[in-house]
């Protein structure tokens, strides 16, 4: 048997719950940095003797890094939801995840997105809705938690079954409203745009019917439009009802459908149009804005859905595995003219590989003047394995800066702006980095402007490869 890659055991194993008031640190933090970075991701890829199959499986764990007085504290905790507590109680995987089904003999044929056996393991991202902190999953069972203790505070089922069964985990926020897209599977399925003002009342703004709903992990938002990018990775909803295989394996890549961009007026709900484009796949929209007669949509694109299969753990355990390069594309969608004559075109903004992209959302969302995107990346000279560097891309000229260190695997880089900034990149970039040689992780603090290391805080264990997080000044 060939040896496992160095990142595999620490990055896809299991985590204990820990609390540390003060992490050992080198370098120094900016004095203004006094909030909290909250991150979400998997806390274990194993229950008893069973293992999950894919990077997007696993049981949810929250991580918290609080800054103050030049120091960093750290705590992590499993979300004590049904998926976790039942798995602990029976010693087996209890709920169906993205690409893993529990042993069917325990439950018979009850697994379905239409059934309550679907997971509540809200491990993908998190957000703040009014005053509540919520962990988000692609199933619309959102878990509220206390940001100070990381204890689960309740389940927020603001999207019940009649609303829809799958949601993006990347809601947008604008002017006090949170927007999200939920897919409701049915004989005629719908993509539904919801607006949530305040903490509980969600309103259906508009919807688009479809017979073959696509897998959509995010969507775009501009001043006037919600942009639903319908990748040709689609499902016949009857297969989700029958549930003969795990969730994502019911979807089929059908490139002949192309990738249409559906536009909904996000104020009135009116279906504005459909602009066709060549087939591609993406998890993450980055930014979008209107410019003259065009809608500009930045997105991390792949030629096909192969990136999903690249994240199966048996593939990531191969010494020669390669993850497809995510490409930062700028799509231009003509806003005028008859539907059938309009077509999306794109340019590639950078030759760097990007995934888990971030930018200064607070100040530059929907703003044509935005310039910098931060992302996890793969060093072209170290092509094998997992994400092994961080990049900062200047979307105006395609130039990039990188942070790279051998044997290190950085997670999503979160930009935190200096409170009184005038330059877009005045601030820091925070990334949890696995140091495979040391067998533990550290929190990397980069100066966002120079993209050089400013500080690092050692975490006393290896943090499993997570997905998304955010920085909150108020915690
Ligand atoms: Co995501």
GROMACS .gro file of C-alpha atoms and ligand atoms in nm:
model
  476
    1UNK     CA    1   0.000   0.000   0.000
    2UNK     CA    2   0.137   0.341  -0.089
    3UNK     CA    3   0.182   0.586   0.199
    4UNK     CA    4  -0.090   0.842   0.264
    5UNK     CA    5  -0.013   1.202   0.169
    6UNK     CA    6   0.117   1.401   0.468
    7UNK     CA    7  -0.198   1.615   0.494
    8UNK     CA    8  -0.443   1.327   0.490
    9UNK     CA    9  -0.445   1.196   0.847
   10UNK     CA   10  -0.435   1.538   1.019
   11UNK     CA   11  -0.668   1.707   0.768
   12UNK     CA   12  -0.936   1.438   0.741
   13UNK     CA   13  -0.917   1.261   1.077
   14UNK     CA   14  -1.096   1.367   1.391
   15UNK     CA   15  -1.080   1.659   1.634
   16UNK     CA   16  -1.119   1.677   2.010
   17UNK     CA   17  -1.289   1.969   2.178
   18UNK     CA   18  -1.032   2.208   2.328
   19UNK     CA   19  -1.024   2.548   2.496
   20UNK     CA   20  -0.717   2.769   2.529
   21UNK     CA   21  -0.715   3.121   2.672
   22UNK     CA   22  -0.391   3.216   2.508
   23UNK     CA   23  -0.225   3.055   2.208
   24UNK     CA   24   0.155   3.071   2.177
   25UNK     CA   25   0.223   3.342   1.924
   26UNK     CA   26   0.500   3.489   1.715
   27UNK     CA   27   0.479   3.833   1.556
   28UNK     CA   28   0.227   4.096   1.656
   29UNK     CA   29  -0.138   4.171   1.590
   30UNK     CA   30  -0.277   4.510   1.495
   31UNK     CA   31  -0.416   4.693   1.799
   32UNK     CA   32  -0.756   4.734   1.632
   33UNK     CA   33  -0.804   4.358   1.592
   34UNK     CA   34  -1.036   4.281   1.884
   35UNK     CA   35  -1.319   4.067   1.746
   36UNK     CA   36  -1.371   3.698   1.680
   37UNK     CA   37  -1.314   3.471   1.385
   38UNK     CA   38  -1.576   3.195   1.379
   39UNK     CA   39  -1.523   2.900   1.148
   40UNK     CA   40  -1.733   2.601   1.050
   41UNK     CA   41  -1.631   2.264   0.912
   42UNK     CA   42  -1.613   1.894   0.980
   43UNK     CA   43  -1.503   1.781   1.329
   44UNK     CA   44  -1.468   1.415   1.244
   45UNK     CA   45  -1.477   1.192   0.939
   46UNK     CA   46  -1.539   0.881   1.148
   47UNK     CA   47  -1.814   0.748   1.371
   48UNK     CA   48  -1.726   0.424   1.545
   49UNK     CA   49  -1.584   0.200   1.276
   50UNK     CA   50  -1.755   0.387   0.995
   51UNK     CA   51  -1.599   0.657   0.783
   52UNK     CA   52  -1.749   0.933   0.580
   53UNK     CA   53  -1.664   0.930   0.211
   54UNK     CA   54  -1.623   1.290   0.102
   55UNK     CA   55  -1.467   1.620   0.218
   56UNK     CA   56  -1.820   1.768   0.236
   57UNK     CA   57  -1.939   1.498   0.478
   58UNK     CA   58  -1.850   1.472   0.846
   59UNK     CA   59  -2.006   1.609   1.162
   60UNK     CA   60  -2.020   1.983   1.217
   61UNK     CA   61  -1.765   2.153   1.441
   62UNK     CA   62  -1.731   2.523   1.519
   63UNK     CA   63  -1.398   2.693   1.587
   64UNK     CA   64  -1.355   3.028   1.755
   65UNK     CA   65  -1.051   3.257   1.760
   66UNK     CA   66  -1.093   3.568   1.974
   67UNK     CA   67  -0.851   3.857   1.954
   68UNK     CA   68  -0.779   4.105   2.230
   69UNK     CA   69  -0.483   4.266   2.405
   70UNK     CA   70  -0.249   4.136   2.135
   71UNK     CA   71  -0.345   3.775   2.214
   72UNK     CA   72  -0.558   3.501   2.059
   73UNK     CA   73  -0.780   3.256   2.244
   74UNK     CA   74  -0.914   2.938   2.085
   75UNK     CA   75  -1.202   2.698   2.140
   76UNK     CA   76  -1.374   2.439   1.927
   77UNK     CA   77  -1.690   2.238   1.978
   78UNK     CA   78  -1.907   1.990   1.794
   79UNK     CA   79  -2.254   2.114   1.710
   80UNK     CA   80  -2.464   1.894   1.934
   81UNK     CA   81  -2.738   1.843   1.678
   82UNK     CA   82  -2.931   1.523   1.599
   83UNK     CA   83  -2.671   1.404   1.347
   84UNK     CA   84  -2.405   1.427   1.620
   85UNK     CA   85  -2.594   1.307   1.927
   86UNK     CA   86  -2.756   1.009   1.752
   87UNK     CA   87  -2.424   0.908   1.598
   88UNK     CA   88  -2.266   0.919   1.945
   89UNK     CA   89  -2.555   0.723   2.095
   90UNK     CA   90  -2.557   0.440   1.840
   91UNK     CA   91  -2.189   0.448   1.746
   92UNK     CA   92  -2.273   0.463   1.377
   93UNK     CA   93  -2.341   0.727   1.115
   94UNK     CA   94  -2.705   0.819   1.174
   95UNK     CA   95  -2.792   1.067   0.900
   96UNK     CA   96  -2.733   1.099   0.532
   97UNK     CA   97  -2.472   1.358   0.430
   98UNK     CA   98  -2.358   1.509   0.098
   99UNK     CA   99  -2.199   1.188  -0.035
  100UNK     CA  100  -2.247   0.937   0.248
  101UNK     CA  101  -2.555   0.740   0.345
  102UNK     CA  102  -2.580   0.558   0.677
  103UNK     CA  103  -2.631   0.185   0.673
  104UNK     CA  104  -2.973   0.140   0.519
  105UNK     CA  105  -3.069  -0.161   0.726
  106UNK     CA  106  -3.106   0.061   1.031
  107UNK     CA  107  -3.370   0.282   0.882
  108UNK     CA  108  -3.494   0.105   0.573
  109UNK     CA  109  -3.577   0.323   0.278
  110UNK     CA  110  -3.656   0.641   0.462
  111UNK     CA  111  -3.362   0.849   0.345
  112UNK     CA  112  -3.474   1.132   0.124
  113UNK     CA  113  -3.450   1.509   0.108
  114UNK     CA  114  -3.825   1.492   0.162
  115UNK     CA  115  -3.779   1.306   0.486
  116UNK     CA  116  -3.679   1.425   0.833
  117UNK     CA  117  -3.385   1.181   0.827
  118UNK     CA  118  -3.189   1.431   0.623
  119UNK     CA  119  -2.897   1.569   0.820
  120UNK     CA  120  -2.904   1.873   1.043
  121UNK     CA  121  -2.524   1.877   1.047
  122UNK     CA  122  -2.492   2.246   0.963
  123UNK     CA  123  -2.121   2.243   0.893
  124UNK     CA  124  -2.063   2.445   0.578
  125UNK     CA  125  -2.078   2.811   0.670
  126UNK     CA  126  -2.221   3.052   0.924
  127UNK     CA  127  -2.387   3.388   0.929
  128UNK     CA  128  -2.552   3.643   1.155
  129UNK     CA  129  -2.924   3.694   1.106
  130UNK     CA  130  -3.034   3.999   1.304
  131UNK     CA  131  -2.877   3.918   1.644
  132UNK     CA  132  -2.862   3.545   1.598
  133UNK     CA  133  -2.562   3.339   1.493
  134UNK     CA  134  -2.654   3.054   1.266
  135UNK     CA  135  -2.459   2.760   1.126
  136UNK     CA  136  -2.568   2.682   0.771
  137UNK     CA  137  -2.600   2.361   0.574
  138UNK     CA  138  -2.727   2.292   0.226
  139UNK     CA  139  -3.034   2.139   0.382
  140UNK     CA  140  -3.255   2.418   0.512
  141UNK     CA  141  -3.219   2.313   0.875
  142UNK     CA  142  -3.013   2.594   1.021
  143UNK     CA  143  -2.863   2.565   1.367
  144UNK     CA  144  -2.848   2.862   1.598
  145UNK     CA  145  -2.552   2.877   1.835
  146UNK     CA  146  -2.411   3.095   2.110
  147UNK     CA  147  -2.099   3.262   1.967
  148UNK     CA  148  -1.941   3.286   2.313
  149UNK     CA  149  -1.978   2.922   2.423
  150UNK     CA  150  -2.031   2.761   2.079
  151UNK     CA  151  -2.322   2.573   2.238
  152UNK     CA  152  -2.613   2.494   2.014
  153UNK     CA  153  -2.903   2.726   2.097
  154UNK     CA  154  -3.178   2.582   1.882
  155UNK     CA  155  -3.284   2.488   1.534
  156UNK     CA  156  -3.407   2.760   1.306
  157UNK     CA  157  -3.640   2.602   1.058
  158UNK     CA  158  -3.723   2.922   0.881
  159UNK     CA  159  -3.739   2.722   0.564
  160UNK     CA  160  -3.979   2.435   0.604
  161UNK     CA  161  -4.044   2.162   0.353
  162UNK     CA  162  -4.306   2.362   0.165
  163UNK     CA  163  -4.042   2.629   0.110
  164UNK     CA  164  -3.780   2.399  -0.036
  165UNK     CA  165  -3.533   2.124   0.044
  166UNK     CA  166  -3.193   2.258  -0.055
  167UNK     CA  167  -3.044   2.601  -0.003
  168UNK     CA  168  -2.720   2.776  -0.088
  169UNK     CA  169  -2.489   2.825   0.209
  170UNK     CA  170  -2.385   3.168   0.083
  171UNK     CA  171  -2.668   3.410   0.159
  172UNK     CA  172  -2.616   3.774   0.063
  173UNK     CA  173  -2.671   4.067   0.293
  174UNK     CA  174  -2.777   4.410   0.175
  175UNK     CA  175  -2.950   4.697   0.354
  176UNK     CA  176  -3.074   4.485   0.644
  177UNK     CA  177  -3.211   4.204   0.430
  178UNK     CA  178  -3.057   3.861   0.392
  179UNK     CA  179  -3.117   3.698   0.053
  180UNK     CA  180  -3.091   3.328  -0.021
  181UNK     CA  181  -3.193   3.085  -0.293
  182UNK     CA  182  -3.378   2.768  -0.196
  183UNK     CA  183  -3.458   2.486  -0.437
  184UNK     CA  184  -3.794   2.319  -0.399
  185UNK     CA  185  -3.800   1.977  -0.561
  186UNK     CA  186  -4.130   1.870  -0.711
  187UNK     CA  187  -4.276   1.750  -1.043
  188UNK     CA  188  -4.202   2.106  -1.151
  189UNK     CA  189  -3.925   2.225  -0.923
  190UNK     CA  190  -3.849   2.588  -0.842
  191UNK     CA  191  -3.550   2.799  -0.752
  192UNK     CA  192  -3.691   3.041  -0.499
  193UNK     CA  193  -3.539   3.371  -0.396
  194UNK     CA  194  -3.615   3.456  -0.035
  195UNK     CA  195  -3.558   3.776   0.154
  196UNK     CA  196  -3.525   3.767   0.530
  197UNK     CA  197  -3.560   4.096   0.712
  198UNK     CA  198  -3.530   4.068   1.088
  199UNK     CA  199  -3.476   3.727   1.237
  200UNK     CA  200  -3.778   3.518   1.150
  201UNK     CA  201  -3.996   3.638   0.866
  202UNK     CA  202  -3.877   3.516   0.528
  203UNK     CA  203  -4.057   3.636   0.219
  204UNK     CA  204  -4.070   3.472  -0.119
  205UNK     CA  205  -3.947   3.739  -0.363
  206UNK     CA  206  -3.957   3.546  -0.687
  207UNK     CA  207  -3.903   3.206  -0.841
  208UNK     CA  208  -3.793   3.023  -1.153
  209UNK     CA  209  -3.947   2.690  -1.254
  210UNK     CA  210  -3.734   2.399  -1.375
  211UNK     CA  211  -3.782   2.030  -1.445
  212UNK     CA  212  -3.416   1.943  -1.384
  213UNK     CA  213  -3.291   2.146  -1.088
  214UNK     CA  214  -2.918   2.213  -1.072
  215UNK     CA  215  -2.675   2.183  -0.783
  216UNK     CA  216  -2.610   2.545  -0.682
  217UNK     CA  217  -2.379   2.624  -0.392
  218UNK     CA  218  -2.396   3.004  -0.422
  219UNK     CA  219  -2.559   3.276  -0.629
  220UNK     CA  220  -2.481   3.632  -0.732
  221UNK     CA  221  -2.637   3.958  -0.619
  222UNK     CA  222  -2.613   4.298  -0.785
  223UNK     CA  223  -2.794   4.628  -0.723
  224UNK     CA  224  -3.105   4.505  -0.905
  225UNK     CA  225  -3.068   4.136  -0.969
  226UNK     CA  226  -3.028   3.799  -0.811
  227UNK     CA  227  -2.815   3.592  -1.049
  228UNK     CA  228  -2.890   3.220  -1.050
  229UNK     CA  229  -2.616   3.044  -1.240
  230UNK     CA  230  -2.766   2.714  -1.347
  231UNK     CA  231  -2.473   2.476  -1.385
  232UNK     CA  232  -2.559   2.167  -1.590
  233UNK     CA  233  -2.515   1.936  -1.291
  234UNK     CA  234  -2.880   1.845  -1.261
  235UNK     CA  235  -3.112   1.599  -1.094
  236UNK     CA  236  -3.437   1.433  -1.182
  237UNK     CA  237  -3.624   1.500  -0.853
  238UNK     CA  238  -3.774   1.152  -0.859
  239UNK     CA  239  -3.425   1.021  -0.786
  240UNK     CA  240  -3.411   1.230  -0.470
  241UNK     CA  241  -3.747   1.086  -0.371
  242UNK     CA  242  -3.630   0.728  -0.430
  243UNK     CA  243  -3.288   0.806  -0.278
  244UNK     CA  244  -3.102   0.504  -0.413
  245UNK     CA  245  -2.767   0.674  -0.361
  246UNK     CA  246  -2.625   0.962  -0.152
  247UNK     CA  247  -2.747   1.314  -0.230
  248UNK     CA  248  -2.489   1.444  -0.475
  249UNK     CA  249  -2.461   1.116  -0.665
  250UNK     CA  250  -2.817   1.163  -0.790
  251UNK     CA  251  -2.700   1.458  -0.999
  252UNK     CA  252  -2.583   1.416  -1.360
  253UNK     CA  253  -2.343   1.630  -1.563
  254UNK     CA  254  -2.526   1.733  -1.882
  255UNK     CA  255  -2.300   1.985  -2.058
  256UNK     CA  256  -2.533   2.004  -2.358
  257UNK     CA  257  -2.758   2.222  -2.142
  258UNK     CA  258  -2.490   2.493  -2.123
  259UNK     CA  259  -2.483   2.718  -1.817
  260UNK     CA  260  -2.764   2.973  -1.834
  261UNK     CA  261  -2.767   3.272  -1.600
  262UNK     CA  262  -3.119   3.344  -1.475
  263UNK     CA  263  -3.188   3.697  -1.358
  264UNK     CA  264  -3.456   3.786  -1.107
  265UNK     CA  265  -3.528   4.143  -1.015
  266UNK     CA  266  -3.450   4.120  -0.644
  267UNK     CA  267  -3.680   4.411  -0.555
  268UNK     CA  268  -3.993   4.304  -0.745
  269UNK     CA  269  -3.932   3.932  -0.796
  270UNK     CA  270  -3.990   3.970  -1.170
  271UNK     CA  271  -3.815   3.714  -1.389
  272UNK     CA  272  -3.598   3.938  -1.602
  273UNK     CA  273  -3.441   3.692  -1.837
  274UNK     CA  274  -3.209   3.410  -1.915
  275UNK     CA  275  -2.869   3.463  -2.067
  276UNK     CA  276  -2.707   3.152  -2.208
  277UNK     CA  277  -2.346   3.058  -2.161
  278UNK     CA  278  -2.116   2.768  -2.237
  279UNK     CA  279  -2.116   2.486  -1.982
  280UNK     CA  280  -1.906   2.524  -1.669
  281UNK     CA  281  -1.930   2.443  -1.300
  282UNK     CA  282  -1.861   2.647  -0.987
  283UNK     CA  283  -1.916   2.644  -0.616
  284UNK     CA  284  -1.847   3.010  -0.551
  285UNK     CA  285  -1.961   3.339  -0.693
  286UNK     CA  286  -1.724   3.613  -0.582
  287UNK     CA  287  -1.866   3.958  -0.660
  288UNK     CA  288  -2.118   4.097  -0.910
  289UNK     CA  289  -2.211   4.447  -1.023
  290UNK     CA  290  -2.390   4.636  -1.297
  291UNK     CA  291  -2.181   4.841  -1.532
  292UNK     CA  292  -2.351   5.026  -1.819
  293UNK     CA  293  -2.556   4.776  -2.016
  294UNK     CA  294  -2.375   4.481  -1.865
  295UNK     CA  295  -2.392   4.271  -1.558
  296UNK     CA  296  -2.047   4.163  -1.442
  297UNK     CA  297  -2.028   3.833  -1.253
  298UNK     CA  298  -1.700   3.712  -1.103
  299UNK     CA  299  -1.692   3.343  -1.027
  300UNK     CA  300  -1.442   3.062  -0.954
  301UNK     CA  301  -1.507   2.829  -1.246
  302UNK     CA  302  -1.423   2.473  -1.352
  303UNK     CA  303  -1.469   2.316  -1.695
  304UNK     CA  304  -1.692   2.046  -1.545
  305UNK     CA  305  -1.807   1.885  -1.219
  306UNK     CA  306  -1.486   1.679  -1.177
  307UNK     CA  307  -1.388   1.889  -0.876
  308UNK     CA  308  -1.667   1.722  -0.675
  309UNK     CA  309  -1.527   1.373  -0.739
  310UNK     CA  310  -1.176   1.502  -0.665
  311UNK     CA  311  -1.289   1.559  -0.303
  312UNK     CA  312  -1.380   1.196  -0.228
  313UNK     CA  313  -1.151   1.091   0.055
  314UNK     CA  314  -1.024   0.783  -0.127
  315UNK     CA  315  -0.908   1.016  -0.405
  316UNK     CA  316  -0.750   1.264  -0.162
  317UNK     CA  317  -0.570   0.972   0.002
  318UNK     CA  318  -0.388   0.890  -0.322
  319UNK     CA  319  -0.031   1.022  -0.321
  320UNK     CA  320  -0.065   1.156  -0.676
  321UNK     CA  321  -0.411   1.311  -0.648
  322UNK     CA  322  -0.460   1.647  -0.813
  323UNK     CA  323  -0.742   1.890  -0.748
  324UNK     CA  324  -0.873   2.069  -1.058
  325UNK     CA  325  -0.759   2.433  -1.072
  326UNK     CA  326  -1.035   2.683  -0.997
  327UNK     CA  327  -1.019   2.970  -1.246
  328UNK     CA  328  -1.127   3.324  -1.161
  329UNK     CA  329  -1.351   3.426  -1.449
  330UNK     CA  330  -1.527   3.754  -1.515
  331UNK     CA  331  -1.853   3.690  -1.697
  332UNK     CA  332  -2.024   3.974  -1.881
  333UNK     CA  333  -2.398   3.942  -1.930
  334UNK     CA  334  -2.565   4.184  -2.171
  335UNK     CA  335  -2.868   4.341  -2.002
  336UNK     CA  336  -3.033   4.480  -2.314
  337UNK     CA  337  -3.161   4.319  -2.631
  338UNK     CA  338  -3.382   4.017  -2.700
  339UNK     CA  339  -3.320   3.714  -2.478
  340UNK     CA  340  -3.221   3.476  -2.756
  341UNK     CA  341  -2.955   3.714  -2.888
  342UNK     CA  342  -2.785   3.768  -2.555
  343UNK     CA  343  -2.499   3.543  -2.461
  344UNK     CA  344  -2.256   3.539  -2.171
  345UNK     CA  345  -1.888   3.589  -2.246
  346UNK     CA  346  -1.594   3.578  -2.007
  347UNK     CA  347  -1.232   3.658  -1.953
  348UNK     CA  348  -0.994   3.487  -1.710
  349UNK     CA  349  -0.876   3.735  -1.450
  350UNK     CA  350  -0.574   3.549  -1.317
  351UNK     CA  351  -0.360   3.248  -1.398
  352UNK     CA  352  -0.356   3.147  -1.030
  353UNK     CA  353  -0.568   2.862  -0.895
  354UNK     CA  354  -0.841   2.988  -0.661
  355UNK     CA  355  -1.096   2.829  -0.429
  356UNK     CA  356  -1.276   2.951  -0.116
  357UNK     CA  357  -1.258   3.310  -0.251
  358UNK     CA  358  -1.309   3.614  -0.029
  359UNK     CA  359  -1.299   3.990  -0.070
  360UNK     CA  360  -1.390   4.298   0.131
  361UNK     CA  361  -1.763   4.219   0.124
  362UNK     CA  362  -1.854   4.486   0.382
  363UNK     CA  363  -1.733   4.772   0.166
  364UNK     CA  364  -1.708   4.641  -0.189
  365UNK     CA  365  -1.997   4.403  -0.244
  366UNK     CA  366  -2.165   4.496  -0.576
  367UNK     CA  367  -1.900   4.765  -0.628
  368UNK     CA  368  -1.730   4.786  -0.968
  369UNK     CA  369  -1.424   4.947  -0.813
  370UNK     CA  370  -1.333   4.640  -0.607
  371UNK     CA  371  -0.988   4.514  -0.674
  372UNK     CA  372  -0.868   4.229  -0.450
  373UNK     CA  373  -0.974   3.867  -0.414
  374UNK     CA  374  -0.814   3.639  -0.153
  375UNK     CA  375  -0.831   3.261  -0.191
  376UNK     CA  376  -0.686   2.923  -0.107
  377UNK     CA  377  -0.474   2.804  -0.395
  378UNK     CA  378  -0.244   2.537  -0.531
  379UNK     CA  379   0.120   2.613  -0.600
  380UNK     CA  380   0.183   2.527  -0.967
  381UNK     CA  381   0.523   2.379  -0.871
  382UNK     CA  382   0.359   2.158  -0.604
  383UNK     CA  383   0.058   2.048  -0.803
  384UNK     CA  384  -0.021   1.726  -0.610
  385UNK     CA  385  -0.227   1.711  -0.298
  386UNK     CA  386  -0.444   1.966  -0.122
  387UNK     CA  387  -0.463   2.349  -0.125
  388UNK     CA  388  -0.112   2.454  -0.027
  389UNK     CA  389  -0.090   2.833  -0.059
  390UNK     CA  390  -0.291   3.153  -0.023
  391UNK     CA  391  -0.323   3.405  -0.305
  392UNK     CA  392  -0.429   3.764  -0.337
  393UNK     CA  393  -0.537   3.852  -0.689
  394UNK     CA  394  -0.564   4.204  -0.826
  395UNK     CA  395  -0.863   4.177  -1.060
  396UNK     CA  396  -0.761   4.494  -1.245
  397UNK     CA  397  -0.432   4.363  -1.379
  398UNK     CA  398  -0.433   3.991  -1.298
  399UNK     CA  399  -0.125   4.014  -1.079
  400UNK     CA  400  -0.113   3.791  -0.777
  401UNK     CA  401   0.079   3.767  -0.453
  402UNK     CA  402   0.115   3.439  -0.270
  403UNK     CA  403   0.198   3.306   0.073
  404UNK     CA  404   0.352   2.961   0.055
  405UNK     CA  405   0.546   2.744   0.296
  406UNK     CA  406   0.644   2.380   0.238
  407UNK     CA  407   0.419   2.120   0.404
  408UNK     CA  408   0.157   2.385   0.488
  409UNK     CA  409  -0.211   2.375   0.382
  410UNK     CA  410  -0.404   2.700   0.432
  411UNK     CA  411  -0.783   2.716   0.460
  412UNK     CA  412  -1.019   2.993   0.349
  413UNK     CA  413  -0.849   3.333   0.390
  414UNK     CA  414  -1.084   3.578   0.562
  415UNK     CA  415  -1.012   3.947   0.504
  416UNK     CA  416  -1.058   4.177   0.803
  417UNK     CA  417  -1.034   4.545   0.717
  418UNK     CA  418  -0.878   4.807   0.943
  419UNK     CA  419  -1.169   5.010   1.082
  420UNK     CA  420  -1.047   5.343   0.944
  421UNK     CA  421  -0.913   5.211   0.614
  422UNK     CA  422  -0.897   5.416   0.301
  423UNK     CA  423  -0.710   5.157   0.094
  424UNK     CA  424  -0.907   4.843   0.004
  425UNK     CA  425  -0.632   4.611   0.130
  426UNK     CA  426  -0.557   4.791   0.455
  427UNK     CA  427  -0.616   4.508   0.699
  428UNK     CA  428  -0.525   4.149   0.770
  429UNK     CA  429  -0.605   3.812   0.619
  430UNK     CA  430  -0.675   3.525   0.860
  431UNK     CA  431  -0.627   3.163   0.759
  432UNK     CA  432  -0.614   2.838   0.956
  433UNK     CA  433  -0.312   2.656   0.818
  434UNK     CA  434  -0.230   2.288   0.868
  435UNK     CA  435   0.143   2.243   0.925
  436UNK     CA  436   0.170   1.878   0.824
  437UNK     CA  437   0.535   1.848   0.931
  438UNK     CA  438   0.452   1.966   1.284
  439UNK     CA  439   0.126   1.770   1.297
  440UNK     CA  440  -0.074   2.074   1.409
  441UNK     CA  441  -0.233   2.388   1.272
  442UNK     CA  442  -0.171   2.756   1.324
  443UNK     CA  443  -0.370   3.070   1.267
  444UNK     CA  444  -0.184   3.272   1.007
  445UNK     CA  445  -0.221   3.649   1.015
  446UNK     CA  446  -0.108   3.812   0.692
  447UNK     CA  447  -0.075   4.182   0.631
  448UNK     CA  448  -0.328   4.217   0.351
  449UNK     CA  449  -0.141   4.493   0.165
  450UNK     CA  450   0.208   4.338   0.151
  451UNK     CA  451   0.073   3.982   0.177
  452UNK     CA  452   0.352   3.891   0.416
  453UNK     CA  453   0.325   3.717   0.750
  454UNK     CA  454   0.251   3.944   1.039
  455UNK     CA  455   0.185   3.688   1.312
  456UNK     CA  456   0.102   3.325   1.371
  457UNK     CA  457  -0.069   3.163   1.668
  458UNK     CA  458  -0.002   2.794   1.727
  459UNK     CA  459  -0.309   2.576   1.772
  460UNK     CA  460  -0.236   2.272   1.988
  461UNK     CA  461  -0.387   2.026   1.740
  462UNK     CA  462  -0.439   1.977   1.369
  463UNK     CA  463  -0.766   2.141   1.268
  464UNK     CA  464  -0.950   1.935   1.006
  465UNK     CA  465  -0.985   2.100   0.666
  466UNK     CA  466  -1.287   2.326   0.705
  467UNK     CA  467  -1.496   2.535   0.471
  468UNK     CA  468  -1.618   2.879   0.564
  469UNK     CA  469  -1.603   3.130   0.845
  470UNK     CA  470  -1.638   3.497   0.921
  471UNK     CA  471  -1.503   3.766   1.145
  472UNK     CA  472  -1.733   3.949   1.383
  473UNK     CA  473  -1.626   4.269   1.556
  474UNK     CA  474  -1.900   4.246   1.815
  475UNK     CA  475  -1.810   3.917   1.987
  476LIG    CO1  476  -1.899   2.749  -0.009
   0.00000   0.00000   0.00000
